[in-house]
Tab-separated table of C-alpha atoms in Angstrom:
chain	number	residue	atom	x	y	z
J	143	UNK	CA	20.995	196.453	232.075
J	144	UNK	CA	21.111	195.564	235.760
J	145	UNK	CA	23.705	198.263	236.424
J	146	UNK	CA	21.557	200.872	234.670
J	147	UNK	CA	18.500	199.875	236.675
J	148	UNK	CA	20.487	199.883	239.934
J	149	UNK	CA	21.814	203.372	239.207
J	150	UNK	CA	18.311	204.558	238.347
J	151	UNK	CA	16.967	203.118	241.614
J	152	UNK	CA	19.755	204.711	243.680
J	153	UNK	CA	18.975	208.085	242.078
J	154	UNK	CA	15.215	207.709	242.510
J	155	UNK	CA	14.622	207.393	238.758
J	156	UNK	CA	12.386	204.958	236.926
J	157	UNK	CA	13.459	203.081	233.806
J	158	UNK	CA	10.533	202.949	231.376
J	159	UNK	CA	11.226	200.642	228.437
J	160	UNK	CA	10.077	201.732	224.961
J	161	UNK	CA	9.000	199.187	222.356
J	162	UNK	CA	7.603	200.553	219.111
J	163	UNK	CA	4.601	198.389	218.247
J	164	UNK	CA	3.310	199.482	214.824
J	165	UNK	CA	5.175	202.466	213.452
J	166	UNK	CA	8.900	203.161	213.658
J	167	UNK	CA	9.576	199.432	213.326
J	168	UNK	CA	12.637	199.835	211.059
J	169	UNK	CA	14.848	198.140	213.634
J	170	UNK	CA	12.995	194.858	212.981
J	171	UNK	CA	11.321	195.172	209.592
J	172	UNK	CA	14.544	196.091	207.764
J	173	UNK	CA	15.665	192.465	208.129
J	174	UNK	CA	14.690	190.109	205.297
J	175	UNK	CA	13.253	187.485	207.649
J	176	UNK	CA	10.726	190.008	209.018
J	177	UNK	CA	9.920	191.805	205.761
J	178	UNK	CA	6.763	189.677	205.351
J	179	UNK	CA	5.266	191.641	208.263
J	180	UNK	CA	5.539	195.047	206.554
J	181	UNK	CA	2.359	196.965	205.799
J	182	UNK	CA	3.998	198.058	202.540
J	183	UNK	CA	6.723	195.749	201.232
J	184	UNK	CA	8.703	198.766	199.951
J	185	UNK	CA	8.546	200.528	203.327
J	186	UNK	CA	10.214	199.076	206.399
J	187	UNK	CA	8.796	201.356	209.081
J	188	UNK	CA	5.239	200.096	209.637
J	189	UNK	CA	4.082	196.614	210.556
J	190	UNK	CA	0.921	195.150	209.017
J	191	UNK	CA	-1.674	194.889	211.808
J	192	UNK	CA	-3.790	192.354	209.901
J	193	UNK	CA	-0.922	189.873	209.502
J	194	UNK	CA	-1.242	187.281	212.281
J	195	UNK	CA	2.537	186.963	212.401
J	196	UNK	CA	2.793	190.668	213.271
J	197	UNK	CA	0.877	190.117	216.485
J	198	UNK	CA	3.156	187.200	217.411
J	199	UNK	CA	6.252	189.310	216.708
J	200	UNK	CA	5.022	192.232	218.821
J	201	UNK	CA	3.993	190.035	221.752
J	202	UNK	CA	7.366	188.277	221.586
J	203	UNK	CA	9.152	191.653	221.733
J	204	UNK	CA	7.002	192.809	224.668
J	205	UNK	CA	7.651	189.547	226.506
J	206	UNK	CA	11.409	189.937	225.978
J	207	UNK	CA	11.231	193.456	227.416
J	208	UNK	CA	9.257	192.186	230.425
J	209	UNK	CA	12.000	189.594	231.064
J	210	UNK	CA	14.713	192.268	230.797
J	211	UNK	CA	12.751	194.678	233.034
J	212	UNK	CA	10.983	192.458	235.586
J	213	UNK	CA	10.374	195.366	237.978
J	214	UNK	CA	9.073	197.873	235.426
J	215	UNK	CA	5.675	199.318	236.275
J	216	UNK	CA	5.223	201.072	232.942
J	217	UNK	CA	5.971	200.414	229.299
J	218	UNK	CA	5.954	202.853	226.392
J	219	UNK	CA	4.465	201.330	223.216
J	220	UNK	CA	4.995	204.181	220.783
J	221	UNK	CA	1.881	205.782	219.301
J	222	UNK	CA	-1.870	205.497	219.778
J	223	UNK	CA	-2.354	203.037	216.927
J	224	UNK	CA	-1.538	200.323	219.440
J	225	UNK	CA	-4.959	200.168	221.142
J	226	UNK	CA	-4.976	196.344	221.394
J	227	UNK	CA	-1.316	196.203	222.363
J	228	UNK	CA	-2.015	198.547	225.283
J	229	UNK	CA	-4.720	196.221	226.594
J	230	UNK	CA	-2.405	193.205	226.191
J	231	UNK	CA	0.533	194.902	227.943
J	232	UNK	CA	-1.644	195.768	230.948
J	233	UNK	CA	-3.737	192.637	231.292
J	234	UNK	CA	-1.337	189.880	230.263
J	235	UNK	CA	2.111	191.274	231.063
J	236	UNK	CA	1.151	193.173	234.201
J	237	UNK	CA	2.349	196.690	233.384
J	238	UNK	CA	0.379	199.201	235.444
J	239	UNK	CA	0.628	201.958	232.843
J	240	UNK	CA	1.082	202.056	229.101
J	241	UNK	CA	2.542	205.250	227.644
J	242	UNK	CA	1.924	206.383	224.057
J	243	UNK	CA	3.167	209.323	221.982
J	244	UNK	CA	0.465	211.960	221.819
J	245	UNK	CA	1.083	213.348	218.339
J	246	UNK	CA	-0.985	210.720	216.548
J	247	UNK	CA	-4.170	211.652	218.406
J	248	UNK	CA	-3.581	215.333	219.159
J	249	UNK	CA	-6.473	216.483	216.950
J	250	UNK	CA	-8.999	213.832	217.977
J	251	UNK	CA	-12.258	215.026	219.505
J	252	UNK	CA	-12.521	214.472	223.267
J	253	UNK	CA	-15.789	212.544	222.821
J	254	UNK	CA	-14.022	210.008	220.618
J	255	UNK	CA	-11.128	209.681	223.073
J	256	UNK	CA	-13.652	209.009	225.827
J	257	UNK	CA	-15.762	206.664	223.700
J	258	UNK	CA	-12.735	204.416	223.161
J	259	UNK	CA	-11.692	204.831	226.814
J	260	UNK	CA	-8.228	205.955	225.811
J	261	UNK	CA	-7.706	207.389	229.296
J	262	UNK	CA	-8.027	203.884	230.749
J	263	UNK	CA	-5.623	202.403	228.213
J	264	UNK	CA	-2.757	204.836	227.780
J	265	UNK	CA	-1.021	207.824	229.312
J	266	UNK	CA	-0.180	210.349	226.586
J	267	UNK	CA	3.470	211.353	226.373
J	268	UNK	CA	3.492	214.906	225.053
J	269	UNK	CA	6.553	215.965	223.105
J	270	UNK	CA	7.640	217.916	220.063
J	271	UNK	CA	10.450	218.196	217.534
J	272	UNK	CA	10.855	221.968	217.806
J	273	UNK	CA	13.598	223.681	219.757
J	274	UNK	CA	10.875	225.633	221.605
J	275	UNK	CA	7.609	223.754	222.046
J	276	UNK	CA	6.087	226.527	224.178
J	277	UNK	CA	5.364	228.752	221.165
J	278	UNK	CA	1.665	229.534	220.652
J	279	UNK	CA	-0.076	227.135	218.276
J	280	UNK	CA	2.773	224.590	218.370
J	281	UNK	CA	0.368	221.967	219.694
J	282	UNK	CA	-3.146	221.510	218.240
J	283	UNK	CA	-5.774	223.988	219.417
J	284	UNK	CA	-7.253	223.135	222.828
J	285	UNK	CA	-5.253	219.885	222.956
J	286	UNK	CA	-4.372	220.212	226.635
J	287	UNK	CA	-7.958	221.051	227.566
J	288	UNK	CA	-9.254	218.014	225.633
J	289	UNK	CA	-6.588	215.760	227.124
J	290	UNK	CA	-7.488	216.890	230.642
J	291	UNK	CA	-11.065	215.722	229.943
J	292	UNK	CA	-9.972	212.330	228.577
J	293	UNK	CA	-6.815	211.355	230.465
J	294	UNK	CA	-6.263	211.273	234.232
J	295	UNK	CA	-2.659	212.372	233.673
J	296	UNK	CA	-0.109	213.330	231.024
J	297	UNK	CA	3.651	212.917	230.845
J	298	UNK	CA	5.991	215.323	229.074
J	299	UNK	CA	9.131	214.268	227.218
J	300	UNK	CA	11.789	215.900	225.110
J	301	UNK	CA	12.808	215.037	221.559
J	302	UNK	CA	15.453	212.371	221.019
J	303	UNK	CA	18.464	211.945	218.716
J	304	UNK	CA	16.357	210.639	215.843
J	305	UNK	CA	14.063	213.661	215.866
J	306	UNK	CA	16.051	215.229	213.016
J	307	UNK	CA	15.539	212.081	210.950
J	308	UNK	CA	15.934	208.350	211.322
J	309	UNK	CA	19.323	208.378	209.583
J	310	UNK	CA	21.038	210.824	211.938
J	311	UNK	CA	24.429	209.717	213.223
J	312	UNK	CA	25.137	212.508	215.688
J	313	UNK	CA	23.191	214.180	218.444
J	314	UNK	CA	23.056	217.983	218.245
J	315	UNK	CA	23.327	218.615	221.958
J	316	UNK	CA	22.436	222.330	221.988
J	317	UNK	CA	19.286	221.678	219.977
J	318	UNK	CA	18.050	218.964	222.342
J	319	UNK	CA	19.032	220.912	225.426
J	320	UNK	CA	16.911	223.824	224.173
J	321	UNK	CA	14.040	221.392	223.490
J	322	UNK	CA	14.240	220.053	227.047
J	323	UNK	CA	14.442	223.515	228.547
J	324	UNK	CA	11.339	224.652	226.691
């Protein structure tokens, strides 16, 4: 990890760690010892937010990431369902920015985003699965206009290897290159 961070620094890049905090938790919840934290016992992708042990597990993961990335200014926590986690990551762990995938709140009214002060909590990371995300109507209507009224800034990202499905073994390079270029 130190070598990666050194190379990033030399090349004027920033390493932003990603820790999924509610959804996409297969990497943890698939293990028998953590199955008690599942929202649905038959589904290993979502953690139960009302289980006290879930909060302990998430804070432990975030603390481990902070130890591995002591100089990180930002952390990506997955999607917007992590409202409380965003506050914890900023206040307790000292991250200056918390990034969250935008697709879970793309249709939310700007008044609601402002009421919950989402712009103070997270920076939306805008991305899409499609090869060309610049097509009209790919993103929800007026999303960028609403976001500009609720968030001081936005970050754009490309799709990743798992965008074709969580069980993918290979990365289709041309597809992801086209996604990045769009």
